[in-house]
Coordinates of N, CA and C in Angstrom, one line a residue:
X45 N -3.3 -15.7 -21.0 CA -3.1 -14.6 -20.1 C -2.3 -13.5 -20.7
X46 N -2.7 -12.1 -20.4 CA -1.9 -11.4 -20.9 C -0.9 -11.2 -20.2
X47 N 0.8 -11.3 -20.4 CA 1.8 -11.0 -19.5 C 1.9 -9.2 -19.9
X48 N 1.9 -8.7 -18.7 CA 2.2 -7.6 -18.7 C 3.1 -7.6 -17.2
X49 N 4.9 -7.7 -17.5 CA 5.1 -7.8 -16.7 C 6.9 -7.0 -16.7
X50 N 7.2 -6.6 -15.6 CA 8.1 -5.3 -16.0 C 9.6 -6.2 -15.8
X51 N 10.5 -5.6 -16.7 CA 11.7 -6.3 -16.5 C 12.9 -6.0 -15.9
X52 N 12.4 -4.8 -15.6 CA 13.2 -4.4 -14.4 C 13.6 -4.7 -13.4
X53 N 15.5 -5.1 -12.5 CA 15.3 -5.9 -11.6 C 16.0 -4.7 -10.6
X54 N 14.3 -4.5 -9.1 CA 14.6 -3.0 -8.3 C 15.2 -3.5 -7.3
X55 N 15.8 -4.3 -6.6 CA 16.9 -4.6 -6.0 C 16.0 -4.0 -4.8
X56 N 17.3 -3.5 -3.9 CA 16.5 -3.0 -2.6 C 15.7 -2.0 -2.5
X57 N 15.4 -1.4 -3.8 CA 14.2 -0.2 -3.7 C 12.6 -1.0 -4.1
X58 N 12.8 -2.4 -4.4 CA 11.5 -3.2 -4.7 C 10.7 -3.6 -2.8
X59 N 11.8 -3.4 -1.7 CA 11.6 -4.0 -0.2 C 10.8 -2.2 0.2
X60 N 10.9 -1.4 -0.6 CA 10.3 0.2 -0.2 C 9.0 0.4 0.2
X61 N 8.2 -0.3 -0.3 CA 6.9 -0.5 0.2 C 6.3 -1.2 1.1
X62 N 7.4 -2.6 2.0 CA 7.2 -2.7 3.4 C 7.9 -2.2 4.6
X63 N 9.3 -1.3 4.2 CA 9.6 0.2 4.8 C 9.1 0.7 5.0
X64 N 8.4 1.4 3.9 CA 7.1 2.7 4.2 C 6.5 1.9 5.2
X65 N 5.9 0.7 4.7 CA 4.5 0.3 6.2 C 5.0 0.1 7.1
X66 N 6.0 -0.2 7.7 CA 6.9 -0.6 8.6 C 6.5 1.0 9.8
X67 N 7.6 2.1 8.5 CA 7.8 3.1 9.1 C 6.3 3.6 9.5
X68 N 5.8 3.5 8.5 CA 4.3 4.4 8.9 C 3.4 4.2 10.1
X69 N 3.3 2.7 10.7 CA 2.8 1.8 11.3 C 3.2 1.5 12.8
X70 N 4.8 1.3 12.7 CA 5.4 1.3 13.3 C 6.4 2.8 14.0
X71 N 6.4 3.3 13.3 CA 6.7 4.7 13.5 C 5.8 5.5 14.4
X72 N 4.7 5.8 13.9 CA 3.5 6.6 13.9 C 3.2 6.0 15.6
X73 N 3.1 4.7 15.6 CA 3.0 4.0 17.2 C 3.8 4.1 18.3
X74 N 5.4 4.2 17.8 CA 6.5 4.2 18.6 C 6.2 6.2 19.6
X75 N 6.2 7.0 18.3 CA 6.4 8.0 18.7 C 5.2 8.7 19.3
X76 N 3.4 7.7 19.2 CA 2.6 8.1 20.0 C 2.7 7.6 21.5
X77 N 3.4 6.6 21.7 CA 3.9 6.0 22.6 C 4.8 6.7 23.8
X78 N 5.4 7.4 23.0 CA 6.6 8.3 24.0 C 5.9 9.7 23.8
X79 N 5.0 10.3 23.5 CA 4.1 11.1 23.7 C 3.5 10.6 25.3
X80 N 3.2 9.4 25.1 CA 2.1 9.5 26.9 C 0.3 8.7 26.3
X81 N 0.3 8.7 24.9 CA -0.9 8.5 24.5 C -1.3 7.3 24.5
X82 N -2.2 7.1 25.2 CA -3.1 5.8 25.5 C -3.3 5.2 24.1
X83 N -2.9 3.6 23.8 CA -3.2 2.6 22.6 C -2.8 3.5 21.7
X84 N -1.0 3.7 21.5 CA -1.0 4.6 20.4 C -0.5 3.5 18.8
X85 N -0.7 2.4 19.1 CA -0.9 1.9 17.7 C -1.9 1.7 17.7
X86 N -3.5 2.4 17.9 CA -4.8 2.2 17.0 C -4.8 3.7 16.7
X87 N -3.9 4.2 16.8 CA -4.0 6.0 16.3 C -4.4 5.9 14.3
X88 N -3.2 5.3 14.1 CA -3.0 5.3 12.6 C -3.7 3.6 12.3
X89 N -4.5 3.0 11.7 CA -4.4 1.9 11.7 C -4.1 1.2 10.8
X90 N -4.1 -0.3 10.3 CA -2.6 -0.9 9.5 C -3.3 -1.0 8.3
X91 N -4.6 -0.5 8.0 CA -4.7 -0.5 6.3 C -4.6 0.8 6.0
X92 N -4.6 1.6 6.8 CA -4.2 3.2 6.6 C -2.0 3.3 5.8
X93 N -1.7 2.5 6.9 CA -0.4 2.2 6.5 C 0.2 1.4 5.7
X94 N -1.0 0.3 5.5 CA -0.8 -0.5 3.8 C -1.5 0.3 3.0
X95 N -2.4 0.9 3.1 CA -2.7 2.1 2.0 C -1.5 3.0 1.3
X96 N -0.5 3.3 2.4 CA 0.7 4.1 1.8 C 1.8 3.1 1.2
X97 N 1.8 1.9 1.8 CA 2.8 1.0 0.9 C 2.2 0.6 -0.2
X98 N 1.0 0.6 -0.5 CA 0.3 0.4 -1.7 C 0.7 1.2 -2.8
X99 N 0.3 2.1 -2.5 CA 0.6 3.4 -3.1 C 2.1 4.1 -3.6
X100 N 3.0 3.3 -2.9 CA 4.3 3.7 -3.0 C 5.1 2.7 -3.7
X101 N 4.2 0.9 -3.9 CA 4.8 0.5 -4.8 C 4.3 1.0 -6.4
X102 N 2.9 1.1 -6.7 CA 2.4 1.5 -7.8 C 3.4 2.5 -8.3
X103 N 3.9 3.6 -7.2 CA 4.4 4.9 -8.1 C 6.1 4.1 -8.4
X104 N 6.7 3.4 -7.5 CA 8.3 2.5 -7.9 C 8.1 2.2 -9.1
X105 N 7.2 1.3 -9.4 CA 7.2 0.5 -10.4 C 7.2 0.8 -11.7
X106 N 7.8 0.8 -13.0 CA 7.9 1.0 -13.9 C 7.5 2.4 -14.3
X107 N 8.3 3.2 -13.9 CA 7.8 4.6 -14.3 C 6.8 5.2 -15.5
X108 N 7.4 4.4 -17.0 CA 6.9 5.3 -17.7 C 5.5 4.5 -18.3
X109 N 5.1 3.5 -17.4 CA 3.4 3.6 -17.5 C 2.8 4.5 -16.4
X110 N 1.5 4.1 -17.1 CA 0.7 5.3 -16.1 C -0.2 4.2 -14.4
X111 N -0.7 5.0 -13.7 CA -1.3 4.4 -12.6 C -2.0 3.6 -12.9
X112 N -3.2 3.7 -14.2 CA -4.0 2.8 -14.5 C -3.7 1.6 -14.8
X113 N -2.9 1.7 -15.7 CA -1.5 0.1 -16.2 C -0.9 -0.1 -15.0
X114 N -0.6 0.1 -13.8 CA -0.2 0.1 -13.0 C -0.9 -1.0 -12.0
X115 N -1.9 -0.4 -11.7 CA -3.3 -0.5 -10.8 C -3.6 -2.2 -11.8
X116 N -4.2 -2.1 -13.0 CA -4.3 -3.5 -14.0 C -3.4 -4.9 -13.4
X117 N -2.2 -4.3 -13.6 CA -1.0 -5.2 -13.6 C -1.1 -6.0 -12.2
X118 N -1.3 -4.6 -10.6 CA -1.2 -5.4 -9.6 C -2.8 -6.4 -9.6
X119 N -4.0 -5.6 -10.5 CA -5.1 -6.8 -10.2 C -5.2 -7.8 -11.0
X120 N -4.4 -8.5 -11.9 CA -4.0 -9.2 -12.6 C -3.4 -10.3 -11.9
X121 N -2.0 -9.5 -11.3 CA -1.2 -10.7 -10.7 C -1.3 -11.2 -9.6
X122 N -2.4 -10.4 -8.4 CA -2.6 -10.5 -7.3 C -3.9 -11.6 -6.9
X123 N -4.5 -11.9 -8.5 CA -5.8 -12.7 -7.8 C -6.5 -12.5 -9.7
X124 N -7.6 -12.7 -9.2 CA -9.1 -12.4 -9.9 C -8.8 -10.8 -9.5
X125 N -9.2 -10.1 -11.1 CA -9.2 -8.8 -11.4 C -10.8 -8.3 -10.0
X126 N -11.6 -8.7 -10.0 CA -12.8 -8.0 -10.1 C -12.9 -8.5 -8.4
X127 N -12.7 -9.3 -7.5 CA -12.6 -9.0 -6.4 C -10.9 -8.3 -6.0
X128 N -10.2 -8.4 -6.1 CA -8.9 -7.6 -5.9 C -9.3 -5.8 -6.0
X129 N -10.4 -5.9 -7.2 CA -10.5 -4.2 -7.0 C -11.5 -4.1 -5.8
X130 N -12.4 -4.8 -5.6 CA -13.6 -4.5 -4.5 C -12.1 -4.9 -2.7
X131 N -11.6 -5.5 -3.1 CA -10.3 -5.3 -1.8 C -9.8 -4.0 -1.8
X132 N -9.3 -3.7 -2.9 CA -8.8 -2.3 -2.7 C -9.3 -1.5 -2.4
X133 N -10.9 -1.1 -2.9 CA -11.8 -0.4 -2.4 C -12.5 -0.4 -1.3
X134 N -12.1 -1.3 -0.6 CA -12.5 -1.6 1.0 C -11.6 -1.1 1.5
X135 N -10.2 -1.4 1.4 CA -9.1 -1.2 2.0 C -8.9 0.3 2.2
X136 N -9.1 1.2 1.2 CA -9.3 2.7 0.9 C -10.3 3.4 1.9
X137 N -11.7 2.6 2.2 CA -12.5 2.8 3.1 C -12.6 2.9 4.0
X138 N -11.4 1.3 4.5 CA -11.5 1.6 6.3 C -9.9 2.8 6.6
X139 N -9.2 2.9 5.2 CA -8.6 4.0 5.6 C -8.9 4.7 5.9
X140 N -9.9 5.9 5.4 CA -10.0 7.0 5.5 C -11.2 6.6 6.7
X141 N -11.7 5.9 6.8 CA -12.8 6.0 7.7 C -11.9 6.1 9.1
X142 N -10.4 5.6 9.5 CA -9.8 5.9 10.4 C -9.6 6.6 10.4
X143 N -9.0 7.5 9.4 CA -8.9 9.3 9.4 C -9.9 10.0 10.1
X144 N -11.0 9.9 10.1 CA -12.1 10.7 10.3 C -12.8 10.4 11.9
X145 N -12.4 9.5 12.5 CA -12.6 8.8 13.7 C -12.1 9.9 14.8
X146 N -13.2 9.7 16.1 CA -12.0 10.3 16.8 C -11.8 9.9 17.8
X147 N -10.4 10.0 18.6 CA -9.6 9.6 19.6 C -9.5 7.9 19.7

Protein backbone atom coordinates (compact mmCIF):
# COMPACT_ATOMS: atom_id res chain seq x y z
CA UNK A 1 0.00 0.00 0.00
CA UNK A 2 1.15 3.28 -0.76
CA UNK A 3 1.47 5.39 2.56
CA UNK A 4 0.76 8.73 1.68
CA UNK A 5 0.17 10.06 4.88
CA UNK A 6 0.73 13.70 6.50
CA UNK A 7 2.74 14.21 9.62
CA UNK A 8 1.40 16.92 10.82
CA UNK A 9 -0.15 16.95 14.24
CA UNK A 10 -3.61 19.74 13.69
CA UNK A 11 -4.65 19.61 17.13
CA UNK A 12 -7.95 21.46 17.37
CA UNK A 13 -7.99 22.85 13.88
CA UNK A 14 -8.11 18.82 12.66
CA UNK A 15 -12.17 18.92 14.87
CA UNK A 16 -12.84 22.10 11.92
CA UNK A 17 -14.63 20.16 9.69
CA UNK A 18 -17.31 18.80 12.11
CA UNK A 19 -17.63 22.58 13.28
CA UNK A 20 -18.24 23.71 9.99
CA UNK A 21 -21.04 20.87 9.71
CA UNK A 22 -22.22 21.46 12.96
CA UNK A 23 -22.39 25.15 12.28
CA UNK A 24 -23.78 24.86 8.76
CA UNK A 25 -26.46 22.35 9.68
CA UNK A 26 -27.19 23.25 12.78
CA UNK A 27 -26.92 26.84 12.34
CA UNK A 28 -28.66 27.37 9.10
CA UNK A 29 -31.81 25.31 11.13
CA UNK A 30 -31.65 27.22 14.38
CA UNK A 31 -31.85 30.56 12.61
CA UNK A 32 -34.61 29.29 10.02
CA UNK A 33 -36.39 28.36 13.06
CA UNK A 34 -36.56 31.77 14.70
CA UNK A 35 -37.44 33.15 11.38
CA UNK A 36 -41.12 31.40 11.76
CA UNK A 37 -40.20 28.85 8.82
CA UNK A 38 -41.89 25.72 8.69
CA UNK A 39 -39.29 22.35 8.92
CA UNK A 40 -36.39 24.68 8.95
CA UNK A 41 -33.86 21.83 9.12
CA UNK A 42 -34.86 20.40 5.65
CA UNK A 43 -34.00 24.01 4.26
CA UNK A 44 -30.23 23.17 3.96
CA UNK A 45 -29.86 19.46 3.98
CA UNK A 46 -27.07 17.36 5.83
CA UNK A 47 -24.99 16.29 2.66
CA UNK A 48 -25.17 19.86 1.59
CA UNK A 49 -23.46 20.52 5.07
CA UNK A 50 -21.08 17.52 4.84
CA UNK A 51 -20.37 18.77 1.53
CA UNK A 52 -18.81 21.93 3.22
CA UNK A 53 -17.06 19.83 5.96
CA UNK A 54 -15.72 17.94 3.23
CA UNK A 55 -14.40 20.49 1.54
CA UNK A 56 -12.97 22.31 4.43
CA UNK A 57 -10.97 19.31 5.54
CA UNK A 58 -9.29 18.71 1.98
CA UNK A 59 -8.31 22.55 2.00
CA UNK A 60 -6.74 22.10 6.23
CA UNK A 61 -4.89 19.37 5.28
CA UNK A 62 -1.46 19.56 4.29
CA UNK A 63 -1.19 22.73 2.46
CA UNK A 64 1.44 22.44 0.09
CA UNK A 65 -0.11 19.46 -1.87
CA UNK A 66 -2.60 20.09 -4.26
CA UNK A 67 -6.65 19.03 -4.09
CA UNK A 68 -5.93 16.15 -6.29
CA UNK A 69 -3.32 14.48 -3.81
CA UNK A 70 -5.65 15.53 -1.41
CA UNK A 71 -8.94 14.06 -2.78
CA UNK A 72 -6.35 10.47 -3.49
CA UNK A 73 -5.27 10.35 0.04
CA UNK A 74 -9.00 10.76 1.51
CA UNK A 75 -10.04 7.80 -1.26
CA UNK A 76 -7.27 5.70 -0.16
CA UNK A 77 -7.84 5.90 3.48
CA UNK A 78 -11.45 6.00 3.61
CA UNK A 79 -12.28 2.63 1.82
CA UNK A 80 -11.78 1.21 -1.81
CA UNK A 81 -10.64 4.07 -4.04
CA UNK A 82 -13.34 3.53 -6.80
CA UNK A 83 -16.61 3.32 -4.76
CA UNK A 84 -15.52 6.22 -2.25
CA UNK A 85 -15.31 8.42 -5.44
CA UNK A 86 -18.88 7.20 -6.87
CA UNK A 87 -19.86 8.31 -2.77
CA UNK A 88 -18.54 11.52 -3.29
CA UNK A 89 -20.13 11.96 -6.42
CA UNK A 90 -23.45 11.12 -5.14
CA UNK A 91 -22.91 13.12 -2.18
CA UNK A 92 -22.12 16.35 -4.53
CA UNK A 93 -25.51 15.43 -6.34
CA UNK A 94 -27.89 15.35 -3.70
CA UNK A 95 -26.16 18.61 -2.69
CA UNK A 96 -26.79 20.65 -5.28
CA UNK A 97 -29.93 18.90 -6.20
CA UNK A 98 -31.07 20.57 -2.71
CA UNK A 99 -29.87 23.82 -3.84
CA UNK A 100 -32.13 23.90 -6.69
CA UNK A 101 -35.30 22.47 -4.90
CA UNK A 102 -38.00 24.60 -3.95
CA UNK A 103 -39.50 25.48 -0.57
Amino acid sequence: MNEKRCKKNYGFLGLMPIIVFFVAWVGVGVVFALMGVEGPFNIMSRYTALLFALVTGLVIMDREETIEQKADVYYENAGRKGPMQLGLIILMAGGFADCGRDG
